[in-house]
Every structure is written in structure tokens, then in C-alpha cells.
PDB file of C-alpha atoms in Angstrom:
ATOM      1  CA  MET A 772     -19.253-127.158-168.491  1.00  0.00           C
ATOM      2  CA  ALA A 773     -17.669-126.062-171.981  1.00  0.00           C
ATOM      3  CA  SER A 774     -15.965-123.350-170.697  1.00  0.00           C
ATOM      4  CA  SER A 775     -14.908-125.263-166.975  1.00  0.00           C
ATOM      5  CA  SER A 776     -12.840-127.898-168.881  1.00  0.00           C
ATOM      6  CA  ALA A 777     -11.482-124.863-171.294  1.00  0.00           C
ATOM      7  CA  ALA A 778      -9.792-123.263-169.008  1.00  0.00           C
ATOM      8  CA  GLU A 779      -8.362-126.212-166.831  1.00  0.00           C
ATOM      9  CA  PRO A 780      -5.639-126.991-169.326  1.00  0.00           C
ATOM     10  CA  VAL A 781      -4.961-123.159-168.364  1.00  0.00           C
ATOM     11  CA  PHE A 782      -4.976-123.434-165.012  1.00  0.00           C
ATOM     12  CA  ARG A 783      -2.012-126.757-164.497  1.00  0.00           C
ATOM     13  CA  PHE A 784       0.023-124.611-167.399  1.00  0.00           C
ATOM     14  CA  SER A 785       0.469-122.244-165.217  1.00  0.00           C
ATOM     15  CA  ASP A 786       0.640-124.431-162.211  1.00  0.00           C
ATOM     16  CA  ARG A 787       3.172-126.541-163.652  1.00  0.00           C
ATOM     17  CA  THR A 788       5.125-123.624-164.851  1.00  0.00           C
ATOM     18  CA  ARG A 789       5.623-122.488-160.978  1.00  0.00           C
ATOM     19  CA  ARG A 790       6.751-125.608-160.296  1.00  0.00           C
ATOM     20  CA  SER A 791       9.296-124.942-162.906  1.00  0.00           C
ATOM     21  CA  SER A 792      10.261-121.908-161.880  1.00  0.00           C
ATOM     22  CA  LEU A 793      10.548-122.268-158.423  1.00  0.00           C
ATOM     23  CA  GLY A 794      13.217-125.606-158.878  1.00  0.00           C
ATOM     24  CA  LEU A 795      15.274-122.913-160.358  1.00  0.00           C
ATOM     25  CA  ARG A 796      14.775-120.834-158.424  1.00  0.00           C
ATOM     26  CA  PHE A 797      16.167-123.696-155.634  1.00  0.00           C
ATOM     27  CA  MET A 798      18.651-124.640-158.416  1.00  0.00           C
ATOM     28  CA  VAL A 799      21.208-121.403-157.756  1.00  0.00           C
ATOM     29  CA  PRO A 800      21.741-121.353-153.921  1.00  0.00           C
ATOM     30  CA  VAL A 801      21.718-125.620-154.640  1.00  0.00           C
ATOM     31  CA  MET A 802      25.075-124.604-157.261  1.00  0.00           C
ATOM     32  CA  HIS A 803      26.749-121.933-154.936  1.00  0.00           C
ATOM     33  CA  ALA A 804      26.823-124.555-152.222  1.00  0.00           C
ATOM     34  CA  VAL A 805      28.127-127.307-154.519  1.00  0.00           C
ATOM     35  CA  PHE A 806      31.010-125.188-156.319  1.00  0.00           C
ATOM     36  CA  VAL A 807      31.831-123.418-153.554  1.00  0.00           C
ATOM     37  CA  GLY A 808      31.533-126.045-150.723  1.00  0.00           C
ATOM     38  CA  ALA A 809      33.958-128.444-153.288  1.00  0.00           C
ATOM     39  CA  VAL A 810      36.871-125.931-153.036  1.00  0.00           C
ATOM     40  CA  PHE A 811      37.173-126.569-149.309  1.00  0.00           C
ATOM     41  CA  LEU A 812      36.219-130.571-149.283  1.00  0.00           C
ATOM     42  CA  LEU A 813      38.905-130.867-152.405  1.00  0.00           C
ATOM     43  CA  ASP A 814      41.610-129.209-151.516  1.00  0.00           C
ATOM     44  CA  SER A 815      43.302-130.568-148.942  1.00  0.00           C
ATOM     45  CA  ALA A 816      46.583-127.311-148.738  1.00  0.00           C
ATOM     46  CA  LEU A 817      43.179-124.832-148.248  1.00  0.00           C
ATOM     47  CA  ASP A 818      43.749-125.034-144.030  1.00  0.00           C
ATOM     48  CA  ARG A 819      47.429-123.969-144.616  1.00  0.00           C
ATOM     49  CA  ARG A 820      45.823-120.476-147.155  1.00  0.00           C
ATOM     50  CA  ILE A 821      43.343-120.078-144.026  1.00  0.00           C
ATOM     51  CA  HIS A 822      46.175-119.956-141.389  1.00  0.00           C
ATOM     52  CA  GLU A 823      48.213-117.589-143.580  1.00  0.00           C
ATOM     53  CA  GLU A 824      46.515-115.656-146.002  1.00  0.00           C
ATOM     54  CA  PRO A 825      43.274-115.429-143.431  1.00  0.00           C
ATOM     55  CA  TRP A 826      42.239-111.878-145.682  1.00  0.00           C
ATOM     56  CA  TYR A 827      42.089-113.833-148.859  1.00  0.00           C
ATOM     57  CA  ILE A 828      39.445-116.239-147.789  1.00  0.00           C
ATOM     58  CA  GLY A 829      37.741-113.795-145.204  1.00  0.00           C
ATOM     59  CA  VAL A 830      36.838-111.630-148.788  1.00  0.00           C
ATOM     60  CA  TYR A 831      36.657-114.771-151.063  1.00  0.00           C
ATOM     61  CA  GLY A 832      33.586-115.526-148.511  1.00  0.00           C
ATOM     62  CA  VAL A 833      32.307-111.758-147.924  1.00  0.00           C
ATOM     63  CA  LEU A 834      32.287-112.314-151.792  1.00  0.00           C
ATOM     64  CA  VAL A 835      30.057-115.499-151.505  1.00  0.00           C
ATOM     65  CA  LEU A 836      27.410-114.132-148.801  1.00  0.00           C
ATOM     66  CA  VAL A 837      26.671-111.150-150.620  1.00  0.00           C
ATOM     67  CA  THR A 838      26.908-112.903-154.643  1.00  0.00           C
ATOM     68  CA  SER A 839      24.041-114.887-152.707  1.00  0.00           C
ATOM     69  CA  VAL A 840      22.292-111.457-151.181  1.00  0.00           C
ATOM     70  CA  GLN A 841      22.499-110.080-154.398  1.00  0.00           C
ATOM     71  CA  TYR A 842      20.283-113.267-156.052  1.00  0.00           C
ATOM     72  CA  PHE A 843      17.252-113.479-153.886  1.00  0.00           C
ATOM     73  CA  TYR A 844      17.148-109.430-153.688  1.00  0.00           C
ATOM     74  CA  THR A 845      17.068-108.974-157.159  1.00  0.00           C
ATOM     75  CA  ALA A 846      14.695-112.617-157.125  1.00  0.00           C
ATOM     76  CA  GLY A 847      12.108-110.629-154.899  1.00  0.00           C
ATOM     77  CA  SER A 848      12.003-107.578-156.953  1.00  0.00           C
ATOM     78  CA  SER A 849       9.102-106.442-158.743  1.00  0.00           C
ATOM     79  CA  PRO A 850       9.966-105.493-162.537  1.00  0.00           C
ATOM     80  CA  GLY A 851       7.525-102.964-162.191  1.00  0.00           C
ATOM     81  CA  TYR A 852       3.929-104.194-162.832  1.00  0.00           C
ATOM     82  CA  VAL A 853       1.732-101.831-164.962  1.00  0.00           C
ATOM     83  CA  ILE A 854      -1.163-103.102-162.984  1.00  0.00           C
ATOM     84  CA  ASP A 855       0.978-101.107-159.639  1.00  0.00           C
ATOM     85  CA  VAL A 856       1.197 -98.057-161.264  1.00  0.00           C
ATOM     86  CA  MET A 857      -2.404 -97.213-161.670  1.00  0.00           C
ATOM     87  CA  LYS A 858      -3.523 -98.806-157.947  1.00  0.00           C
ATOM     88  CA  ALA A 859      -1.232 -95.102-156.944  1.00  0.00           C
ATOM     89  CA  GLY A 860      -4.144 -93.531-158.281  1.00  0.00           C
ATOM     90  CA  SER A 861      -3.974 -91.103-155.469  1.00  0.00           C
ATOM     91  CA  THR A 862      -0.622 -89.920-156.713  1.00  0.00           C
ATOM     92  CA  MET A 863      -1.548 -90.033-160.788  1.00  0.00           C
ATOM     93  CA  HIS A 864      -4.914 -90.141-161.291  1.00  0.00           C
ATOM     94  CA  ALA A 865      -4.716 -93.390-162.965  1.00  0.00           C
ATOM     95  CA  THR A 866      -6.227 -97.229-163.376  1.00  0.00           C
ATOM     96  CA  TYR A 867      -8.055 -98.991-165.170  1.00  0.00           C
ATOM     97  CA  ILE A 868      -8.974 -96.710-168.499  1.00  0.00           C
ATOM     98  CA  ASN A 869     -12.816 -96.672-168.708  1.00  0.00           C
ATOM     99  CA  THR A 870     -14.218 -98.190-172.341  1.00  0.00           C
ATOM    100  CA  ALA A 871     -17.190 -95.035-172.616  1.00  0.00           C
ATOM    101  CA  THR A 872     -14.021 -92.699-172.127  1.00  0.00           C
ATOM    102  CA  LEU A 873     -11.544 -93.844-173.523  1.00  0.00           C
ATOM    103  CA  SER A 874     -14.310 -93.629-176.800  1.00  0.00           C
ATOM    104  CA  LYS A 875     -14.221 -90.449-176.269  1.00  0.00           C
ATOM    105  CA  GLN A 876     -10.995 -89.320-175.660  1.00  0.00           C
ATOM    106  CA  SER A 877      -9.916 -91.367-179.456  1.00  0.00           C
ATOM    107  CA  GLY A 878     -12.871 -91.005-181.233  1.00  0.00           C
ATOM    108  CA  SER A 879     -12.347 -92.016-185.141  1.00  0.00           C
ATOM    109  CA  LYS A 880      -9.292 -91.173-184.921  1.00  0.00           C
ATOM    110  CA  ASN A 881      -7.911 -93.292-183.246  1.00  0.00           C
ATOM    111  CA  GLY A 882     -10.747 -96.190-183.189  1.00  0.00           C
ATOM    112  CA  SER A 883     -11.925 -97.723-179.613  1.00  0.00           C
ATOM    113  CA  LEU A 884     -11.263-100.461-177.769  1.00  0.00           C
ATOM    114  CA  ASN A 885     -13.447-103.156-177.280  1.00  0.00           C
ATOM    115  CA  SER A 886     -13.184-104.621-173.716  1.00  0.00           C
ATOM    116  CA  PRO A 887     -15.752-106.380-171.033  1.00  0.00           C
ATOM    117  CA  GLN A 888     -12.752-107.784-168.788  1.00  0.00           C
ATOM    118  CA  LEU A 889     -12.119-103.641-168.860  1.00  0.00           C
ATOM    119  CA  GLU A 890     -15.347-102.784-167.410  1.00  0.00           C
ATOM    120  CA  LYS A 891     -15.258-105.861-165.456  1.00  0.00           C
ATOM    121  CA  HIS A 892     -12.587-104.291-163.299  1.00  0.00           C
ATOM    122  CA  ASN A 893     -13.592-101.584-163.264  1.00  0.00           C
ATOM    123  CA  PRO A 894     -16.469-101.648-161.060  1.00  0.00           C
ATOM    124  CA  THR A 895     -15.495 -97.339-160.992  1.00  0.00           C
ATOM    125  CA  THR A 896     -15.212 -94.774-162.941  1.00  0.00           C
ATOM    126  CA  TYR A 897     -11.979 -93.106-163.534  1.00  0.00           C
ATOM    127  CA  THR A 898     -10.210 -89.906-164.760  1.00  0.00           C
ATOM    128  CA  SER A 899      -8.964 -90.005-168.409  1.00  0.00           C
ATOM    129  CA  SER A 900      -5.339 -89.073-167.399  1.00  0.00           C
ATOM    130  CA  TRP A 901      -3.663 -92.230-167.739  1.00  0.00           C
ATOM    131  CA  MET A 902      -4.779 -92.332-171.176  1.00  0.00           C
ATOM    132  CA  GLN A 903      -3.864 -88.780-171.583  1.00  0.00           C
ATOM    133  CA  GLN A 904      -0.036 -89.220-170.265  1.00  0.00           C
ATOM    134  CA  VAL A 905       0.373 -92.366-172.141  1.00  0.00           C
ATOM    135  CA  VAL A 906      -1.305 -91.504-175.217  1.00  0.00           C
ATOM    136  CA  ASN A 907       1.719 -88.120-175.397  1.00  0.00           C
ATOM    137  CA  LEU A 908       4.394 -90.749-174.786  1.00  0.00           C
ATOM    138  CA  TYR A 909       4.072 -92.340-178.511  1.00  0.00           C
ATOM    139  CA  SER A 910       4.626 -90.960-181.217  1.00  0.00           C
ATOM    140  CA  PRO A 911       2.111 -89.596-183.990  1.00  0.00           C
ATOM    141  CA  GLY A 912       0.320 -91.792-186.321  1.00  0.00           C
ATOM    142  CA  SER A 913       0.276 -94.838-184.050  1.00  0.00           C
ATOM    143  CA  SER A 914      -3.196 -96.381-182.889  1.00  0.00           C
ATOM    144  CA  ASN A 915      -4.823 -97.213-179.972  1.00  0.00           C
ATOM    145  CA  SER A 916      -4.650-100.712-181.208  1.00  0.00           C
ATOM    146  CA  ASP A 917      -0.529-100.652-180.325  1.00  0.00           C
ATOM    147  CA  TRP A 918      -1.175 -99.070-177.282  1.00  0.00           C
ATOM    148  CA  THR A 919      -3.188-101.643-175.352  1.00  0.00           C
ATOM    149  CA  CYS A 920      -2.767-104.915-174.068  1.00  0.00           C
ATOM    150  CA  THR A 921      -4.319-107.874-175.576  1.00  0.00           C
ATOM    151  CA  TYR A 922      -4.912-109.668-172.254  1.00  0.00           C
ATOM    152  CA  CYS A 923      -5.742-107.505-169.871  1.00  0.00           C
ATOM    153  CA  ARG A 924      -6.946-104.688-171.913  1.00  0.00           C
ATOM    154  CA  VAL A 925      -4.093-102.011-169.843  1.00  0.00           C
ATOM    155  CA  ILE A 926      -2.954 -98.961-171.600  1.00  0.00           C
ATOM    156  CA  GLN A 927       0.586 -99.534-172.316  1.00  0.00           C
ATOM    157  CA  PRO A 928       3.270 -97.420-171.244  1.00  0.00           C
ATOM    158  CA  PRO A 929       6.483 -97.735-174.832  1.00  0.00           C
ATOM    159  CA  ARG A 930       9.075-100.096-173.961  1.00  0.00           C
ATOM    160  CA  THR A 931       5.778-102.216-172.269  1.00  0.00           C
ATOM    161  CA  ARG A 932       5.209-105.503-172.829  1.00  0.00           C
ATOM    162  CA  HIS A 933       2.411-107.665-171.733  1.00  0.00           C
ATOM    163  CA  CYS A 934       4.435-110.930-169.278  1.00  0.00           C
ATOM    164  CA  GLN A 935       3.058-114.896-170.095  1.00  0.00           C
ATOM    165  CA  ASP A 936       4.409-116.346-167.321  1.00  0.00           C
ATOM    166  CA  CYS A 937       4.268-113.431-164.326  1.00  0.00           C
ATOM    167  CA  ASP A 938       0.213-112.682-167.000  1.00  0.00           C
ATOM    168  CA  LYS A 939       1.448-109.078-166.044  1.00  0.00           C
ATOM    169  CA  CYS A 940       2.051-106.252-168.140  1.00  0.00           C
ATOM    170  CA  VAL A 941       6.457-104.607-167.530  1.00  0.00           C
ATOM    171  CA  LEU A 942       7.035-101.313-167.835  1.00  0.00           C
ATOM    172  CA  GLN A 943      10.226-101.879-170.109  1.00  0.00           C
ATOM    173  CA  PHE A 944       9.887-105.083-170.742  1.00  0.00           C
ATOM    174  CA  ASP A 945      13.930-106.526-170.822  1.00  0.00           C
ATOM    175  CA  HIS A 946      13.396-110.269-170.352  1.00  0.00           C
ATOM    176  CA  HIS A 947      11.433-113.182-167.913  1.00  0.00           C
ATOM    177  CA  CYS A 948      14.648-115.392-165.722  1.00  0.00           C
ATOM    178  CA  ILE A 949      13.475-118.084-165.460  1.00  0.00           C
ATOM    179  CA  TRP A 950      16.764-118.737-162.681  1.00  0.00           C
ATOM    180  CA  LEU A 951      15.604-115.250-161.336  1.00  0.00           C
ATOM    181  CA  GLY A 952      11.474-116.359-161.365  1.00  0.00           C
ATOM    182  CA  THR A 953      10.428-112.976-162.399  1.00  0.00           C
ATOM    183  CA  CYS A 954      10.919-110.116-165.151  1.00  0.00           C
ATOM    184  CA  ILE A 955      13.410-108.040-166.244  1.00  0.00           C
ATOM    185  CA  GLY A 956      11.422-104.525-166.258  1.00  0.00           C
ATOM    186  CA  LYS A 957      12.404-101.179-165.866  1.00  0.00           C
ATOM    187  CA  LYS A 958      12.207-101.132-161.970  1.00  0.00           C
ATOM    188  CA  ASN A 959      14.801-103.777-161.375  1.00  0.00           C
ATOM    189  CA  HIS A 960      17.783-104.049-164.235  1.00  0.00           C
ATOM    190  CA  CYS A 961      19.433-102.046-162.540  1.00  0.00           C
ATOM    191  CA  ARG A 962      19.571-104.423-159.312  1.00  0.00           C
ATOM    192  CA  PHE A 963      19.721-107.274-162.505  1.00  0.00           C
ATOM    193  CA  TRP A 964      23.456-105.963-163.791  1.00  0.00           C
ATOM    194  CA  TRP A 965      24.826-106.195-160.447  1.00  0.00           C
ATOM    195  CA  TYR A 966      24.111-109.369-159.659  1.00  0.00           C
ATOM    196  CA  ILE A 967      25.062-110.625-162.920  1.00  0.00           C
ATOM    197  CA  PHE A 968      28.794-108.465-162.287  1.00  0.00           C
ATOM    198  CA  GLU A 969      28.610-109.844-158.708  1.00  0.00           C
ATOM    199  CA  GLU A 970      28.430-114.223-159.992  1.00  0.00           C
ATOM    200  CA  THR A 971      30.633-113.213-162.572  1.00  0.00           C
ATOM    201  CA  ILE A 972      33.273-111.788-160.396  1.00  0.00           C
ATOM    202  CA  LEU A 973      32.304-115.318-158.001  1.00  0.00           C
ATOM    203  CA  CYS A 974      33.199-117.593-160.728  1.00  0.00           C
ATOM    204  CA  VAL A 975      36.486-116.168-161.807  1.00  0.00           C
ATOM    205  CA  TRP A 976      37.486-116.375-158.608  1.00  0.00           C
ATOM    206  CA  THR A 977      36.237-119.637-158.240  1.00  0.00           C
ATOM    207  CA  VAL A 978      38.165-120.511-161.233  1.00  0.00           C
ATOM    208  CA  ALA A 979      41.137-119.398-159.751  1.00  0.00           C
ATOM    209  CA  LEU A 980      40.661-121.704-156.879  1.00  0.00           C
ATOM    210  CA  TYR A 981      39.630-124.699-158.703  1.00  0.00           C
ATOM    211  CA  ILE A 982      42.856-124.377-161.181  1.00  0.00           C
ATOM    212  CA  GLU A 983      45.540-122.505-158.421  1.00  0.00           C
ATOM    213  CA  SER A 984      44.478-126.345-156.739  1.00  0.00           C
ATOM    214  CA  LEU A 985      45.026-128.692-159.125  1.00  0.00           C
ATOM    215  CA  HIS A 986      48.255-126.766-159.581  1.00  0.00           C
ATOM    216  CA  LEU A 987      49.554-126.958-156.327  1.00  0.00           C
ATOM    217  CA  ASP A 988      48.407-130.188-154.737  1.00  0.00           C
ATOM    218  CA  ILE A 989      50.251-132.897-157.221  1.00  0.00           C
ATOM    219  CA  ASN A 990      49.562-135.181-154.513  1.00  0.00           C
ATOM    220  CA  LYS A 991      45.553-134.749-154.320  1.00  0.00           C
ATOM    221  CA  ALA A 992      43.785-138.516-154.431  1.00  0.00           C
ATOM    222  CA  TRP A 993      42.323-139.411-158.122  1.00  0.00           C
ATOM    223  CA  TRP A 994      38.542-139.016-157.583  1.00  0.00           C
ATOM    224  CA  LYS A 995      39.857-135.525-156.013  1.00  0.00           C
ATOM    225  CA  GLU A 996      41.176-134.154-159.244  1.00  0.00           C
ATOM    226  CA  PHE A 997      38.846-135.806-161.198  1.00  0.00           C
ATOM    227  CA  ILE A 998      35.863-134.032-159.386  1.00  0.00           C
ATOM    228  CA  SER A 999      37.496-130.893-159.098  1.00  0.00           C
ATOM    229  CA  VAL A1000      38.555-131.300-163.711  1.00  0.00           C
ATOM    230  CA  ILE A1001      34.816-132.143-164.187  1.00  0.00           C
ATOM    231  CA  LEU A1002      33.387-129.011-161.314  1.00  0.00           C
ATOM    232  CA  LEU A1003      36.224-127.065-163.097  1.00  0.00           C
ATOM    233  CA  ALA A1004      34.530-127.395-166.957  1.00  0.00           C
ATOM    234  CA  VAL A1005      31.469-127.231-165.245  1.00  0.00           C
ATOM    235  CA  LEU A1006      32.509-123.672-163.752  1.00  0.00           C
ATOM    236  CA  ILE A1007      34.276-122.290-167.509  1.00  0.00           C
ATOM    237  CA  PHE A1008      31.059-122.872-169.499  1.00  0.00           C
ATOM    238  CA  ILE A1009      29.137-121.015-166.863  1.00  0.00           C
ATOM    239  CA  LEU A1010      31.782-118.330-167.023  1.00  0.00           C
ATOM    240  CA  ILE A1011      31.821-118.350-170.512  1.00  0.00           C
ATOM    241  CA  PHE A1012      27.975-117.482-170.649  1.00  0.00           C
ATOM    242  CA  LEU A1013      28.084-115.069-167.352  1.00  0.00           C
ATOM    243  CA  LEU A1014      30.646-112.934-169.870  1.00  0.00           C
ATOM    244  CA  LEU A1015      28.851-112.753-172.328  1.00  0.00           C
ATOM    245  CA  LEU A1016      25.415-111.764-170.526  1.00  0.00           C
ATOM    246  CA  LEU A1017      27.442-109.248-168.670  1.00  0.00           C
ATOM    247  CA  ILE A1018      28.820-107.781-172.050  1.00  0.00           C
ATOM    248  CA  PHE A1019      25.892-107.552-173.831  1.00  0.00           C
ATOM    249  CA  HIS A1020      23.585-105.972-170.774  1.00  0.00           C
ATOM    250  CA  THR A1021      26.245-104.377-170.020  1.00  0.00           C
ATOM    251  CA  TYR A1022      25.544-102.476-173.826  1.00  0.00           C
ATOM    252  CA  ILE A1023      21.963-102.532-174.118  1.00  0.00           C
ATOM    253  CA  ALA A1024      22.140-100.377-170.676  1.00  0.00           C
ATOM    254  CA  LEU A1025      24.484 -97.983-172.502  1.00  0.00           C
ATOM    255  CA  THR A1026      22.331 -98.413-175.838  1.00  0.00           C
ATOM    256  CA  ASN A1027      19.113 -97.566-173.603  1.00  0.00           C
ATOM    257  CA  GLN A1028      17.575-100.797-175.187  1.00  0.00           C
ATOM    258  CA  THR A1029      16.232-103.972-173.811  1.00  0.00           C
ATOM    259  CA  THR A1030      16.637-107.828-174.904  1.00  0.00           C
ATOM    260  CA  TYR A1031      13.287-107.634-176.423  1.00  0.00           C
ATOM    261  CA  GLU A1032      13.907-104.788-177.981  1.00  0.00           C
ATOM    262  CA  VAL A1033      17.069-105.931-179.544  1.00  0.00           C
ATOM    263  CA  ALA A1034      15.377-109.781-180.103  1.00  0.00           C
ATOM    264  CA  ARG A1035      12.163-108.494-181.992  1.00  0.00           C
ATOM    265  CA  ARG A1036      13.316-105.971-183.089  1.00  0.00           C
ATOM    266  CA  LYS A1037      11.001-106.252-186.607  1.00  0.00           C
ATOM    267  CA  ARG A1038       7.853-107.420-184.760  1.00  0.00           C
ATOM    268  CA  VAL A1039       7.745-103.893-182.566  1.00  0.00           C
ATOM    269  CA  PHE A1040       5.876-101.850-183.586  1.00  0.00           C
ATOM    270  CA  TYR A1041       7.574 -98.322-182.440  1.00  0.00           C
ATOM    271  CA  LEU A1042      10.883 -99.416-183.968  1.00  0.00           C
ATOM    272  CA  ARG A1043       9.286 -99.619-186.899  1.00  0.00           C
ATOM    273  CA  LEU A1044       9.141 -96.237-187.400  1.00  0.00           C
ATOM    274  CA  ASP A1045      11.344 -93.864-188.023  1.00  0.00           C
ATOM    275  CA  LEU A1046      13.132 -94.740-184.859  1.00  0.00           C
ATOM    276  CA  HIS A1047      15.391 -91.326-184.628  1.00  0.00           C
ATOM    277  CA  LYS A1048      11.616 -89.853-185.294  1.00  0.00           C
ATOM    278  CA  TYR A1049      10.513 -91.262-182.198  1.00  0.00           C
ATOM    279  CA  ARG A1050      13.162 -91.216-179.603  1.00  0.00           C
ATOM    280  CA  THR A1051      13.423 -87.636-180.477  1.00  0.00           C
ATOM    281  CA  HIS A1052       9.650 -87.428-180.111  1.00  0.00           C
ATOM    282  CA  LEU A1053       9.653 -90.012-177.054  1.00  0.00           C
ATOM    283  CA  LEU A1054      12.955 -87.608-175.084  1.00  0.00           C
ATOM    284  CA  LYS A1055      11.172 -84.410-175.100  1.00  0.00           C
ATOM    285  CA  VAL A1056       7.335 -86.181-173.721  1.00  0.00           C
ATOM    286  CA  GLU A1057       9.177 -87.737-171.301  1.00  0.00           C
ATOM    287  CA  VAL A1058      10.192 -84.100-169.625  1.00  0.00           C
ATOM    288  CA  VAL A1059       7.131 -83.414-169.422  1.00  0.00           C
ATOM    289  CA  ALA A1060       4.434 -86.675-168.122  1.00  0.00           C
ATOM    290  CA  ILE A1061       7.695 -89.277-166.844  1.00  0.00           C
ATOM    291  CA  CYS A1062       7.656 -88.225-163.743  1.00  0.00           C
ATOM    292  CA  ASP A1063       4.400 -88.173-163.755  1.00  0.00           C
ATOM    293  CA  ILE A1064       4.101 -92.190-165.359  1.00  0.00           C
ATOM    294  CA  TYR A1065       6.274 -94.032-162.828  1.00  0.00           C
ATOM    295  CA  ARG A1066       6.558 -92.005-159.411  1.00  0.00           C
ATOM    296  CA  PRO A1067       5.488 -94.412-157.793  1.00  0.00           C
ATOM    297  CA  LEU A1068       7.696 -97.481-158.884  1.00  0.00           C
TER     298      LEU A1068
END
């Protein structure tokens, strides 16, 4: 009775989180419809431009469509879950690591893991291939307490983190995007960058249409002009946010970092080590092992 009552709030919290995420994902298409639709509804001179310059509005419409498709494509993509890699055991000989096997491999040097949940979800005996490949990716001196997720008890490759919203370990975890309703990680960070880029271009073009409408249509009704000014102010705020986000993610992509590593640099154990030595070690091992680990992705 006590255990069931204790688990109930977690379940409800998860449901509220899921509903909130779905609500935010629904808001993004609605915002596209509102801001783009207002351009055509509030600009009385737009019909003339459509006839005079059909290519201009046509290209803008294609950009709206491409950005919308990219949004749903990114939102529905997998960031690269550790569990998905492990399920492809026939390819990489890896899945949940048996506690006894891990103890034999680690010995007294690295300690042992007490993971009853691991045995619960591991009905068959697996090889230590996954553990061995992951251990080789870590720099000497790190312990298995740094490798193991405290929630799902799986051996994590470097730069992996457990996402509380998705309740899964994400390879090269960047952040959980509430607007997309999914994590951003190794597998979909490139798609996320392209979405931000396309969204920024669309926002710049829409701001230009609003400014052009206010400047050219001097006979516009006062209420239309008032709504246009309000929407323009909101769009400029969104544009500033998107530009900063695009610059930041371009920077971390070029420097091979993640948002989580930048924000939690003092808490990430491998960043507390000699970063140059760690990256040198990781680069050497990746040549041999990284393809095997991430091949199913």
C-alpha cells in the first residue's frame, strides 16, 4: 500500500509533464499560423504584390512549409537513446550489463555495482562487449560510479545523460527542448540546428513583411495598424531569441560541446579532469571503438 501510494504522485507528475509538453508543441504550429496568417489578413496591399511579384510570396510560402516540416521532423526524431543502441545487440553485442559480469571485469580496481533493477530487466545473460567498449572510452582513473546511470542502471558512454522528461539516457545529451517535446542529442542535434536556422530566416522575412506593410499601407485602419505593431514587437523579441540560440548552437557545434556541458561544466566529472588529456585519450579510442558503439544509430 505504501509503495503504491508513493508511486502515484510520480505517475501524476509525469502525466502533467507530458500534457504540458504536448501543449507547447501544439503552440508552435499555432504561432506560425497566427503570425503568417496576420501578414495576409492585415496587409491590404498584399494582393497587388501577389499579382506583381508572385515569386516573392511563392518563395515565402515554400519557406513556411519547409520550416513547418522541419519542425515536425525534428520533434519526431530520436536524439539517440542508449537503450536503442543496446537493443541492437546482434550488431554490437551490447545490452544491459549483467551485474556479476561487471563485477568480474571491474574487480577491486573500479569497485562493483549494486543494481537489482539491472537483473530485473536483464532476463538473459549478455556479453561484456558493451561494458568493455564503453570503459575504453573513459580516461584512466575514472570509476564505474561515473559510468553508470543512477536511474536506469545502464553503462553510459561519455557525454551521456539521463533525461528526466524522457526517462531515458541520451547519447551526447544537449538539452530537453520543451517546444519540440523531445531531447536534443547526438542523433538529432544537426536537425535541430537546421530547424533553428530555417525558423530564424522565416522570422526575419516575416518581420520585413510587417515593417513593409506598416510603411507602405498608410491608409490602413487604426485597429489593423495596432495589431500589426503588437505582433511586430513580439516577432522582434522572438527573432532576438532565435538569433542568440542560433549563434550559441553554431558555436558549440564548431567547438564540439553541448549545452549541458557548457552550463554544468563544474559538475561534469570528465570536464573536471585535464580536458586536453581527456580529449586526446577519447580521440585515440574513438578511432577504434566509436563506430561499433554508435553503428545502430
